[in-house]
XYZ file of C-alpha atoms in Angstrom:
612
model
C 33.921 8.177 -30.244
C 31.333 8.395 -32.518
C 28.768 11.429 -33.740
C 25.435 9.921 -34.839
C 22.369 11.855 -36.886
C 18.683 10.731 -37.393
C 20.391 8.987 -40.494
C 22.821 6.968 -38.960
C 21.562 6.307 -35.375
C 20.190 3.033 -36.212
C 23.748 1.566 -36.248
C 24.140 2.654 -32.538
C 25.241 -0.074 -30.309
C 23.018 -0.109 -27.237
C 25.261 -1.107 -23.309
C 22.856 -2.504 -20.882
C 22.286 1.002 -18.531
C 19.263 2.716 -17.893
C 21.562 5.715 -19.770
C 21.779 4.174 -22.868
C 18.143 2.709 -23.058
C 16.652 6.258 -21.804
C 18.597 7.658 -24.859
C 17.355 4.834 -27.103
C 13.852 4.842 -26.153
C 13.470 8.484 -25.379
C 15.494 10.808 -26.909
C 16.261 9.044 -30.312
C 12.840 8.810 -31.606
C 12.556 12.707 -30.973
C 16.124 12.953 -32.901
C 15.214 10.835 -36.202
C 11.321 12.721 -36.300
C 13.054 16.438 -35.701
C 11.685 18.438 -32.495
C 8.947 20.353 -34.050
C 7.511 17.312 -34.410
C 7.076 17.281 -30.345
C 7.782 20.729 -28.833
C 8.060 24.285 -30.617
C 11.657 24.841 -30.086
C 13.606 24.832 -33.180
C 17.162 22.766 -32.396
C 19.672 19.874 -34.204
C 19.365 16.507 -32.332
C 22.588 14.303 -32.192
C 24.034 11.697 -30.273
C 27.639 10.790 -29.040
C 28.735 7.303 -28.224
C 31.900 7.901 -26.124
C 33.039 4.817 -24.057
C 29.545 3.255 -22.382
C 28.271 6.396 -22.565
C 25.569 7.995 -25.037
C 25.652 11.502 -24.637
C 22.786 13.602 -26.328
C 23.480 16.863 -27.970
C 21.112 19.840 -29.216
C 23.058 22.395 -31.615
C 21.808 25.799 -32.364
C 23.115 28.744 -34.509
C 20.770 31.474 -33.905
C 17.238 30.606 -32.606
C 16.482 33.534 -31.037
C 12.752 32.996 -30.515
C 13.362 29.389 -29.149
C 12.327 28.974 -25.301
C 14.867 29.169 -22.669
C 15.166 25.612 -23.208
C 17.339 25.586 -26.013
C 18.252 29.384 -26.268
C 21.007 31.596 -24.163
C 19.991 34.609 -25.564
C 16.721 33.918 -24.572
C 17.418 33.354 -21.537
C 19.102 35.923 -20.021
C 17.900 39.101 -22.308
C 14.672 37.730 -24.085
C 12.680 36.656 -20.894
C 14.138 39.276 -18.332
C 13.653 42.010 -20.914
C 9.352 41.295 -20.979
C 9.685 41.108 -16.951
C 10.955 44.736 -16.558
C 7.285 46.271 -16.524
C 6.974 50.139 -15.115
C 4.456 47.949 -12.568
C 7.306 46.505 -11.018
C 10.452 48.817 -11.468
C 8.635 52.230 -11.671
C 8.593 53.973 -15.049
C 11.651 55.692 -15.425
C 13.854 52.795 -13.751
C 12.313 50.107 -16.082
C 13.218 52.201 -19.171
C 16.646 52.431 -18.020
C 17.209 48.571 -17.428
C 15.191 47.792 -20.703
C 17.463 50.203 -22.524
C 21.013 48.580 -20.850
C 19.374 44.516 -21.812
C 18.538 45.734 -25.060
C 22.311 47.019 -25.654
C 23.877 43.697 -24.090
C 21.603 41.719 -26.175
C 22.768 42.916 -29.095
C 26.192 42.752 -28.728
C 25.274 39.295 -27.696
C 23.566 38.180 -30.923
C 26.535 40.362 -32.914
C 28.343 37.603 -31.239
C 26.394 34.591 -31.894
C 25.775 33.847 -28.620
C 22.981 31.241 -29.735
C 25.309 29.037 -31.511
C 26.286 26.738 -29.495
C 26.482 22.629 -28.782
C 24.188 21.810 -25.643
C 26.062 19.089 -24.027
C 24.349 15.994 -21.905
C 20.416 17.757 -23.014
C 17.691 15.456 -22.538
C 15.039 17.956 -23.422
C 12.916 18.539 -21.030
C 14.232 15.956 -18.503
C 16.720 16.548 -15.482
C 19.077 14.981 -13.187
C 20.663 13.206 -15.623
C 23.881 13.929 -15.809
C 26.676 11.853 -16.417
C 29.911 10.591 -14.933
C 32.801 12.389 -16.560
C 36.419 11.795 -16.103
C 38.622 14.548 -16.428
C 40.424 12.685 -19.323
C 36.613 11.939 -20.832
C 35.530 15.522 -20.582
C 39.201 16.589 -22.436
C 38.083 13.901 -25.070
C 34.624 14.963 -25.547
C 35.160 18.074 -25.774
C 38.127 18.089 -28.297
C 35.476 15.625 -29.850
C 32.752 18.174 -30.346
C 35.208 21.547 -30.816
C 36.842 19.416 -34.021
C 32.837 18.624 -35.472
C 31.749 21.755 -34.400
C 34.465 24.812 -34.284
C 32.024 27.448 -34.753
C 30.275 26.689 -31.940
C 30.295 27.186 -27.987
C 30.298 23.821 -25.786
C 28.035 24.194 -23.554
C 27.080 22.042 -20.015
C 23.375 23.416 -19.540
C 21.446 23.679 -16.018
C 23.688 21.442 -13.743
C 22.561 20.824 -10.300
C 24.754 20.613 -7.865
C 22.849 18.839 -5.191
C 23.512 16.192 -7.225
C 26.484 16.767 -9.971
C 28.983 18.408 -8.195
C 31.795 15.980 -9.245
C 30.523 16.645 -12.655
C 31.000 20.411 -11.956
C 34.348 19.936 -10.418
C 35.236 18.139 -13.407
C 34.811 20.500 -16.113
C 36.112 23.687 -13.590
C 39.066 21.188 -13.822
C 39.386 21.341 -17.442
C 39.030 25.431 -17.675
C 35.165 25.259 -18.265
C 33.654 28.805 -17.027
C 30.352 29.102 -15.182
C 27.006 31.175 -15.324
C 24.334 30.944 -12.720
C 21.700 29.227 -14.903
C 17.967 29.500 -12.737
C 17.035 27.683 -9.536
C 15.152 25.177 -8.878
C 13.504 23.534 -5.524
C 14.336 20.626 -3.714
C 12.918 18.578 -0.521
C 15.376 15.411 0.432
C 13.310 12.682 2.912
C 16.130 13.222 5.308
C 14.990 16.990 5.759
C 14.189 18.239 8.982
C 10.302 20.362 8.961
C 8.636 22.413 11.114
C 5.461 22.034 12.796
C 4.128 24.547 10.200
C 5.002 22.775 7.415
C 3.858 19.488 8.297
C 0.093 20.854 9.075
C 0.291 23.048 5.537
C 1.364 19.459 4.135
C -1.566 17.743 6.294
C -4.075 20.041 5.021
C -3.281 20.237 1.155
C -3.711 16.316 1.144
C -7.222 16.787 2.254
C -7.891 18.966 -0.792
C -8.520 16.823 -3.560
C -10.906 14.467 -1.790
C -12.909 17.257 -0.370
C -13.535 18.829 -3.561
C -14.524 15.242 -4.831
C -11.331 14.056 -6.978
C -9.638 11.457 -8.007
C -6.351 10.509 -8.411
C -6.465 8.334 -11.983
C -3.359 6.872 -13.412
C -3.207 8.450 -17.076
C -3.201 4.913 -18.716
C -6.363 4.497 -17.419
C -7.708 6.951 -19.786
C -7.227 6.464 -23.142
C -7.402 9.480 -25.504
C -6.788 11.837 -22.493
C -3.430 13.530 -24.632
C -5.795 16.515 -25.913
C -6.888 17.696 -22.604
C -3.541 17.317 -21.075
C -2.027 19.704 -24.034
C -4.937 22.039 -22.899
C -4.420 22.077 -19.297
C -0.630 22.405 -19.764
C -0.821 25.509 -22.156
C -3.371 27.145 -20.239
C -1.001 27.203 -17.237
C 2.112 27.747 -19.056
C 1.170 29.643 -21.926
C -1.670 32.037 -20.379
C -0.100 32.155 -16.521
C 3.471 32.035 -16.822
C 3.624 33.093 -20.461
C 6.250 30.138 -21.403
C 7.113 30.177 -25.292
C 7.733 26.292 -24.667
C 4.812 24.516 -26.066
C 4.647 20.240 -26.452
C 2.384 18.634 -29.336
C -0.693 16.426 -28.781
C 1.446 13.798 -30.535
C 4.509 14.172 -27.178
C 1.451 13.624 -24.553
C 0.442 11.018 -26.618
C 3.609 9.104 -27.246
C 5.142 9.309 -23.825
C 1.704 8.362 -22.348
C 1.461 5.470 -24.430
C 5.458 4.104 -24.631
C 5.557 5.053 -20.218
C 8.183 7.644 -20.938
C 6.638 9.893 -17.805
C 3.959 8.420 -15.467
C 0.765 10.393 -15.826
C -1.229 11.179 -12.861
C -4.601 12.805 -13.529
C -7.774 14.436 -10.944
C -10.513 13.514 -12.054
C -13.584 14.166 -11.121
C -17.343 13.619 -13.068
C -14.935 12.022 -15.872
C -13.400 14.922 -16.488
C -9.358 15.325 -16.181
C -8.997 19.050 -14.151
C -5.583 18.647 -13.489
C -2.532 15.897 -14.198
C 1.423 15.933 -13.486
C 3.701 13.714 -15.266
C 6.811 12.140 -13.114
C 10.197 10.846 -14.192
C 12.411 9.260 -11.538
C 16.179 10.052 -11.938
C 19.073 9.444 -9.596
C 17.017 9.331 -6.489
C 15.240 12.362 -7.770
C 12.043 12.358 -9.187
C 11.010 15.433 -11.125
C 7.682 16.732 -13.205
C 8.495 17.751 -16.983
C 4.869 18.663 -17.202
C 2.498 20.089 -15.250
C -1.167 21.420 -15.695
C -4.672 22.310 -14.632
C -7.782 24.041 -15.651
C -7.420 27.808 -14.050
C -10.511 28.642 -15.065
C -11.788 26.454 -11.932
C -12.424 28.513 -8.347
C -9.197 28.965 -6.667
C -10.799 27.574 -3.587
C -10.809 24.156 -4.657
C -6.891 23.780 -4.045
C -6.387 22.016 -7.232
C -3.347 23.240 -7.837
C -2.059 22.869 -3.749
C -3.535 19.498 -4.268
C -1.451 18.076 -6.756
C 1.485 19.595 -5.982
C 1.072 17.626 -1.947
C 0.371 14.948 -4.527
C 3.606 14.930 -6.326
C 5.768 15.657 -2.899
C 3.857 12.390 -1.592
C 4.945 10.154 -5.154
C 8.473 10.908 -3.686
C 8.709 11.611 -0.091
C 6.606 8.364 0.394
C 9.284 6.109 -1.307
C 11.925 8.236 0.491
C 13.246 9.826 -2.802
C 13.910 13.624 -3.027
C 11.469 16.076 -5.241
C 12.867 17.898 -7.300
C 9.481 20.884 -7.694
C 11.092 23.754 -9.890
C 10.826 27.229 -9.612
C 7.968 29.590 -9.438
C 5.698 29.960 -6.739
C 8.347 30.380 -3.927
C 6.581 31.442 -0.924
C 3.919 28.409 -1.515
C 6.751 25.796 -1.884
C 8.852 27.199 0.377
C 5.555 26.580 3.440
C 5.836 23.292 2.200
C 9.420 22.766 2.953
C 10.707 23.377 -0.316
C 14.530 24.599 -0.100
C 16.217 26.559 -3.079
C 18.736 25.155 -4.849
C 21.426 27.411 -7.777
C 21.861 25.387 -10.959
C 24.931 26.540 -13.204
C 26.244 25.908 -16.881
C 29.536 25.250 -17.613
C 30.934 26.578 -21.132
C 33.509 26.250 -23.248
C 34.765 28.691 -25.001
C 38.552 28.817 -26.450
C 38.297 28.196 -29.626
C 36.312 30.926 -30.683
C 37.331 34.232 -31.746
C 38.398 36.643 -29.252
C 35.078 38.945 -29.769
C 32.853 35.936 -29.089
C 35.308 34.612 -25.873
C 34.563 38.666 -24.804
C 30.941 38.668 -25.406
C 30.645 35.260 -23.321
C 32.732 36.587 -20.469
C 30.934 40.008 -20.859
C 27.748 37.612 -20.141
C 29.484 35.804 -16.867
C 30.371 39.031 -15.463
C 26.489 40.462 -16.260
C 24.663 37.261 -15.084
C 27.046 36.423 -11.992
C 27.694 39.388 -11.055
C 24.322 40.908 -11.563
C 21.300 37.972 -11.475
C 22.368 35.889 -9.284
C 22.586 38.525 -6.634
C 19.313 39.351 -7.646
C 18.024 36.346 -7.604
C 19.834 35.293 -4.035
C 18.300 38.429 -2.353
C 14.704 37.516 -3.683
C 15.095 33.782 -2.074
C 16.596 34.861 1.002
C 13.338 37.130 1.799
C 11.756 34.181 1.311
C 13.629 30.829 2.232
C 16.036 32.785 4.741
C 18.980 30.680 5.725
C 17.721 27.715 3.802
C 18.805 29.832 0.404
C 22.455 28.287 0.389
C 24.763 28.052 -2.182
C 23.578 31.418 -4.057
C 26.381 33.405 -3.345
C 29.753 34.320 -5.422
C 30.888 31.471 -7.106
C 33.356 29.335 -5.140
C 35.328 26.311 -5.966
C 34.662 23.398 -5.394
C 31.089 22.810 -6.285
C 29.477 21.174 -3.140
C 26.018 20.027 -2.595
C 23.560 23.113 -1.300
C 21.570 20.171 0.339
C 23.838 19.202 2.501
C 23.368 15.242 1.430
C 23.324 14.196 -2.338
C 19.654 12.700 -3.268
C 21.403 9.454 -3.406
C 22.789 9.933 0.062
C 19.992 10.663 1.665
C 17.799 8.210 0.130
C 19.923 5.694 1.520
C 20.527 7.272 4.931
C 16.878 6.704 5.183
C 16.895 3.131 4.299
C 19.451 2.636 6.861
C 17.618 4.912 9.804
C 14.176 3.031 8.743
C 16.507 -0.534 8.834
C 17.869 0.078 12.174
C 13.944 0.715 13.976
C 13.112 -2.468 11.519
C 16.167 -4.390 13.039
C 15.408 -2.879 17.136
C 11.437 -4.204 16.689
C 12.613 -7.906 15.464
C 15.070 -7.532 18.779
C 12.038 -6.307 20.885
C 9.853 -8.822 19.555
C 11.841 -11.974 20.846
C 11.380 -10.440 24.862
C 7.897 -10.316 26.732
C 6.221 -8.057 29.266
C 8.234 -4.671 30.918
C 11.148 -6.338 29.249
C 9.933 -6.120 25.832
C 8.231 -2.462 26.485
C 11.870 -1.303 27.772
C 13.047 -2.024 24.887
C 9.999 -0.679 22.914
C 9.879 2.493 24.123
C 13.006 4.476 22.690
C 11.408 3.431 19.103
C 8.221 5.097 19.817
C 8.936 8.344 19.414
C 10.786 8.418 16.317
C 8.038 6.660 14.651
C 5.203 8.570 15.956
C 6.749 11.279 14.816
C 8.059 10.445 11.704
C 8.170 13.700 9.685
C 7.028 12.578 6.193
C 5.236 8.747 6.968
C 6.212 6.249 4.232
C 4.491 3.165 3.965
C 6.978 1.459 5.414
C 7.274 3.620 8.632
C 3.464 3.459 9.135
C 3.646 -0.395 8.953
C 6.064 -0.515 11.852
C 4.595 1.861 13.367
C 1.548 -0.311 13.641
C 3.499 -3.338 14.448
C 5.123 -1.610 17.244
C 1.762 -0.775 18.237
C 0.763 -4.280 18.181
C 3.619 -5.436 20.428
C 3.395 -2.868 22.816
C -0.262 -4.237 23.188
C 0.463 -7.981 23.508
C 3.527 -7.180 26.458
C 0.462 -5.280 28.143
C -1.742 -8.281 28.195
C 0.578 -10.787 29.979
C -0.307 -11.410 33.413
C -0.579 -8.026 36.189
C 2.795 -6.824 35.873
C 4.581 -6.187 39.034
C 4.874 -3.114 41.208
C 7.566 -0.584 40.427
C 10.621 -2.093 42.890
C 10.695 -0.331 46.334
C 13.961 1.128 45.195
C 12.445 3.239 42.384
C 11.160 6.396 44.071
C 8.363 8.185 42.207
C 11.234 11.011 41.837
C 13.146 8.722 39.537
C 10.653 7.066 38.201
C 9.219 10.430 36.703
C 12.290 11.010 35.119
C 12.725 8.235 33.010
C 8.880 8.713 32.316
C 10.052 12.458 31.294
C 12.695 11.459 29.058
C 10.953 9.109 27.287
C 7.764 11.363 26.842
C 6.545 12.225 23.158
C 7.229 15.873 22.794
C 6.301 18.775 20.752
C 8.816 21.840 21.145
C 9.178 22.681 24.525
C 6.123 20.464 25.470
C 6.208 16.927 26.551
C 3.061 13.959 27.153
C 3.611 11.346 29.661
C 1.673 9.002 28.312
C 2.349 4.962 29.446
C 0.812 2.107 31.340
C 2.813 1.333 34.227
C 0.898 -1.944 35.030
C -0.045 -3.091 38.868
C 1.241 0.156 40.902
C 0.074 0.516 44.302
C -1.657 4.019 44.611
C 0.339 5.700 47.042
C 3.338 5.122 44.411
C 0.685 6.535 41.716
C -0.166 9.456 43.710
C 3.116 10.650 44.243
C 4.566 9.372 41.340
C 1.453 12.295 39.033
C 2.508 15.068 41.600
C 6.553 15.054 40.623
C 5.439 14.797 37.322
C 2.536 17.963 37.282
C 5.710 20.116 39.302
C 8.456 19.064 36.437
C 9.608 22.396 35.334
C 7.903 23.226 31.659
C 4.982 22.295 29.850
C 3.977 18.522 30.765
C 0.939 16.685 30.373
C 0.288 13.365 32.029
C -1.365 10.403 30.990
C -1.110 7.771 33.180
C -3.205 4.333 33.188
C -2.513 1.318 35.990
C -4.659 -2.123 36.382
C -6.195 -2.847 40.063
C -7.129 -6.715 39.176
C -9.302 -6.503 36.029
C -9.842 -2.391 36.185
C -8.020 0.474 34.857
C -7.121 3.039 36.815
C -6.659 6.285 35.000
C -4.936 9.882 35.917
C -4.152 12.679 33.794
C -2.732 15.896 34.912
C -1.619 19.462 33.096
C 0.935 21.634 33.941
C 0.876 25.238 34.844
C 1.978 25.598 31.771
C 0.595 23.262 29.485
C -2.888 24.827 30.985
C -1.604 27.980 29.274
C -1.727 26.766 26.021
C -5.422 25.616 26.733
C -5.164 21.747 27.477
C -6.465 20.618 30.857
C -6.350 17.417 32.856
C -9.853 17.571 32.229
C -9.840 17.482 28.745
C -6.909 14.844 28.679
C -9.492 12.779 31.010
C -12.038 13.432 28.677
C -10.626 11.896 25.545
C -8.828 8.634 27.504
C -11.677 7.210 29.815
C -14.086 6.158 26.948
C -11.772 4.117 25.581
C -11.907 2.303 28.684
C -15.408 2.821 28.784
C -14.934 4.562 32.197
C -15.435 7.878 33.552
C -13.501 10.579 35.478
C -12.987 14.088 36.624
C -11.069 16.204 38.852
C -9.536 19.772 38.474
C -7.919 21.578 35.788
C -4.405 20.170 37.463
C -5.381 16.782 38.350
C -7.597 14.199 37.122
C -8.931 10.731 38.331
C -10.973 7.952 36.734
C -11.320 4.321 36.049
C -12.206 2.144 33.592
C -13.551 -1.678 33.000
C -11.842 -2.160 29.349
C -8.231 -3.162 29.978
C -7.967 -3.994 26.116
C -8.940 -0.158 25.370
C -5.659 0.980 27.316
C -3.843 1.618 23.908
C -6.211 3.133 22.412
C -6.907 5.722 25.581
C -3.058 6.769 25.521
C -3.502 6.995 22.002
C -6.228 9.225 21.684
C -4.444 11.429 24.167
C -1.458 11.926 21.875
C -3.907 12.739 19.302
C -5.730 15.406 21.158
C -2.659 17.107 22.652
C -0.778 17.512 18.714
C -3.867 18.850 17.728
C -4.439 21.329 20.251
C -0.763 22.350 19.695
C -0.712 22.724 16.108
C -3.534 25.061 16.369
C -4.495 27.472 13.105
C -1.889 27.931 10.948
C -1.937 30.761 8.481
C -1.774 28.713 4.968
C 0.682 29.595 2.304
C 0.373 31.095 -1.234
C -0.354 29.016 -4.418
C 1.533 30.041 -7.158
């Protein structure tokens, strides 16, 4: 094991992982030019080659005024002592809880609580934690207690959506915990509502309504300036972060693709950016900004942040979206998740081992309860993992990043592998066998590329088994009873509400007729699309349950939006519907357009969320 300085790093050995050459090309020119040359925090940079690992390591003694970055005293007295305001707490109650900080903050720096060794700290990145053994994490930190006995060990921020083995570990080698912060977390797997999915579908018509693009930063050379300025005047003047980065950071990571920069642009002028970095299935935004000077109507802000779920939820990765601004993230399916650091402690004298147990007991006993009560008014039962601590460590998410990345790999494989299967059969045959697929796909809840390709494929195959030659009648053994349903279970649905919408080829109307009446007295709310060919004309019949006619969609209106696409006509009552068509080729598109028209009608207004 080796301990390396700005002086010596150059004699690092490099293995081939994307650890190692993050720590190479990222963190090591930081470590040889000092931080102040990048960010205003004041720490030691160091590195530690331990097996195939290289570990980086920040070491502070008493930089009280550094952000919460690189400062536990700042973090749990500096920062919470400025949010007490008599605004929030009433007078005499924040004097009282200014008054008790103030006295455990002192004892706290009488303690040199600040001097510690940040373990595995990659700045302002995340999700990067390494694989320890037990036996590694007994080396390492023997390792760094013998180089640095003066000085706490310290595991900062761990996540355990996606390091709980890491968590485990140290618990397993007497490491204590403190709830650190939470963070926000959407995996592609998740489950939304219909709420969130229209929130989502209106913030990504933001930006292009208020006439932006999206530019990649590399695009625009000499753009660093204004993306200093947009990030300080959101974190400096809104959130009143003492974390600031130089021109010379935005510059250099820019230039060397350390983060991808995304900027909206609009009249050549950058409004707004984010900056991505893709970690163990997670990708995550060190830096975010945009002009708040602009009209809050314009959504910048809602914009880019639908933006940056899309850079991850598109390539099925999870997005990682911080804290802050709760209730907005939380309407766009945002769940909480606790992050904890571990410390180490033993070899310090027995008042600093008190003071940092004195601190477990305040902050885990006291904050995080806070802090759990806050997110459960908010995220409800999706605030898991926020009560007492409790070993082991398991993932708050349910999946790991990684797991559900490649869950949805496999689920998107499977409807890949069932459409090569469907494709090799022809007519009813092949539409049998298409039709389970359709729903999942139409109702993908985040569309990925991929998804919306097969999608469209399946599409095209369910059109080229409908142009074979006049299918044949329903067999005299199907009754319309039974018929309707399979049509019912295999309806695209909405809650409790379900379309019939399918093309049941050559049926003979009698069939038809009776076939739309078991369907318009199925119990709930139904809606019925139906289209049949008489030689080389469509025949078309929609009709609308009692119920479905409660929410305000008529066979009527379902008529309305199928028979042009047929270039036909029809009309009826508000129950039932008949019309016809010359356009057998427009058949698609009519049942289409009525799956359109009922999701829309369903979704309805939806009260938007808050933008933090």
């Amino acid at each position: 094991m080796i301990l390396y300085d700005a002086d010596t790093v150059d004699a690092c050995t490099w293995p081939d992982t994307a650890q190692a050459r993050l720590a190479r090309d990222y963190f090591v020119p930081v470590m040889k030019r000092g931080s102040t040359a990048f960010l205003s925090d004041r720490t030691t940079l160091r590195l530690v080659a331990m097996d195939d690992l290289r570990i980086p390591l920040a070491i502070n003694e008493a930089e009280y005024d550094n952000s919460p970055l690189h400062s536990t005293w700042v973090r749990y007295i500096g920062l919470p002592v400025a949010a007490v305001t008599a605004e929030t707490y009433g007078a005499a109650r924040a004097v009282v809880m200014r008054g008790a900080m103030r006295t455990l903050g002192a004892m706290l720096k009488a303690a040199r609580i600040d001097k510690c060794v940040y373990v595995d700290h990659w700045l302002v990145l995340r999700n990067l934690h390494v694989s320890l053994g037990e036996a590694q994490v007994e080396r390492l930190t023997a390792f760094l207690v013998e180089h640095f006995p003066g000085h706490a060990i310290v595991f900062p921020t761990i996540n355990p959506a996606n390091a709980s083995p890491l968590l485990n570990t140290l618990a397993a080698r007497d490491y204590g915990f403190l709830y650190a912060a939470h963070t926000r977390m959407t995996l592609p797997t998740q489950d939304v509502s219909r709420q969130v999915r229209e929130n989502r579908r209106r913030d990504g018509r933001l930006l292009e309504a208020a006439g932006y693009r999206i530019v990649d930063g590399r695009e625009m050379p000499g753009c660093a300036p204004r993306l200093r300025e947009l990030y300080r005047s959101l974190n400096a003047d809104k959130y009143h972060s003492t974390l600031d980065f130089t021109e010379e950071f935005f510059a250099w990571t820019l230039r060397e693709g350390i983060f991808q920069y995304w900027l909206a642009v609009k009249d050549g002028r950058v409004d707004g950016f984010y900056a991505t970095h893709v970690s163990d299935d997670v990708v995550w935004s060190p830096l975010f900004g945009y002009d708040l000077s602009l009209p809050q109507e314009l959504g910048l802000y809602r914009g880019l942040v639908h933006r940056l779920m899309q850079d991850a939820l598109e390539v099925g990765l999870t997005i990682e979206l911080g804290p802050g601004a709760d209730p907005f993230k939380s309407l766009r399916g945002s769940q909480p998740v606790p992050r904890w650091s571990a410390f180490h402690v033993k070899h310090l004298s027995g008042f600093r081992q008190y003071a940092w147990r004195t601190l477990q007991r305040y902050v885990n006993g006291g904050v995080r309860p806070a802090a759990n009560a806050m997110l459960k008014k908010i995220d409800g039962d999706a605030a898991v993992g926020f009560g007492p601590l409790a070993l082991p460590f398991t993932p708050p998410t349910g999946q790991t990043p990684r797991e559900s990345a490649r869950a949805l790999r496999e689920q998107v494989d499977a409807l890949e592998a069932a459409l090569e299967s469907a494709a090799r059969l022809e007519g009813e045959a092949r539409l049998r066998e298409l039709s389970p697929l359709s729903q999942p796909l139409h109702n993908w809840p985040q569309p990925m590329p991929r998804v919306v390709a097969l999608r469209e494929r399946l599409t095209r195959l369910e059109q080229e088994a409908r142009r074979k030659p006049a299918q044949a009648p329903a067999p005299a053994s199907v009754t319309p009873a039974d018929q309707a349903r399979q049509l019912l279970q295999d309806a695209t649905r909405w809650g409790d509400t379900a379309l019939v919408a399918a093309h049941l080829g050559e049926t003979p109307a009698p069939h038809l007729k009776a076939l739309v009446e078991a369907l318009r007295q199925a119990a709930g709310s139904v809606g019925v699309v139906l289209t049949a060919t008489r030689g080389d004309k469509v025949v078309l019949v929609t009709a609308a349950s009692e119920a479905l006619r409660g929410q305000g969609v008529d066979a009527g209106q379902l008529m309305a939006q199928a028979a042009p696409c047929v270039e036909g006509k029809g009309g009826g009552s508000p129950e039932v519907a008949w019309g016809g068509g010359s356009r057998a080729d427009g058949i698609d598109a009519a049942l289409t357009a009525t799956r359109r028209f009922v999701e829309s009608r369903l979704a309805g207004p939806v009260p938007s969320g808050g933008v933090g």
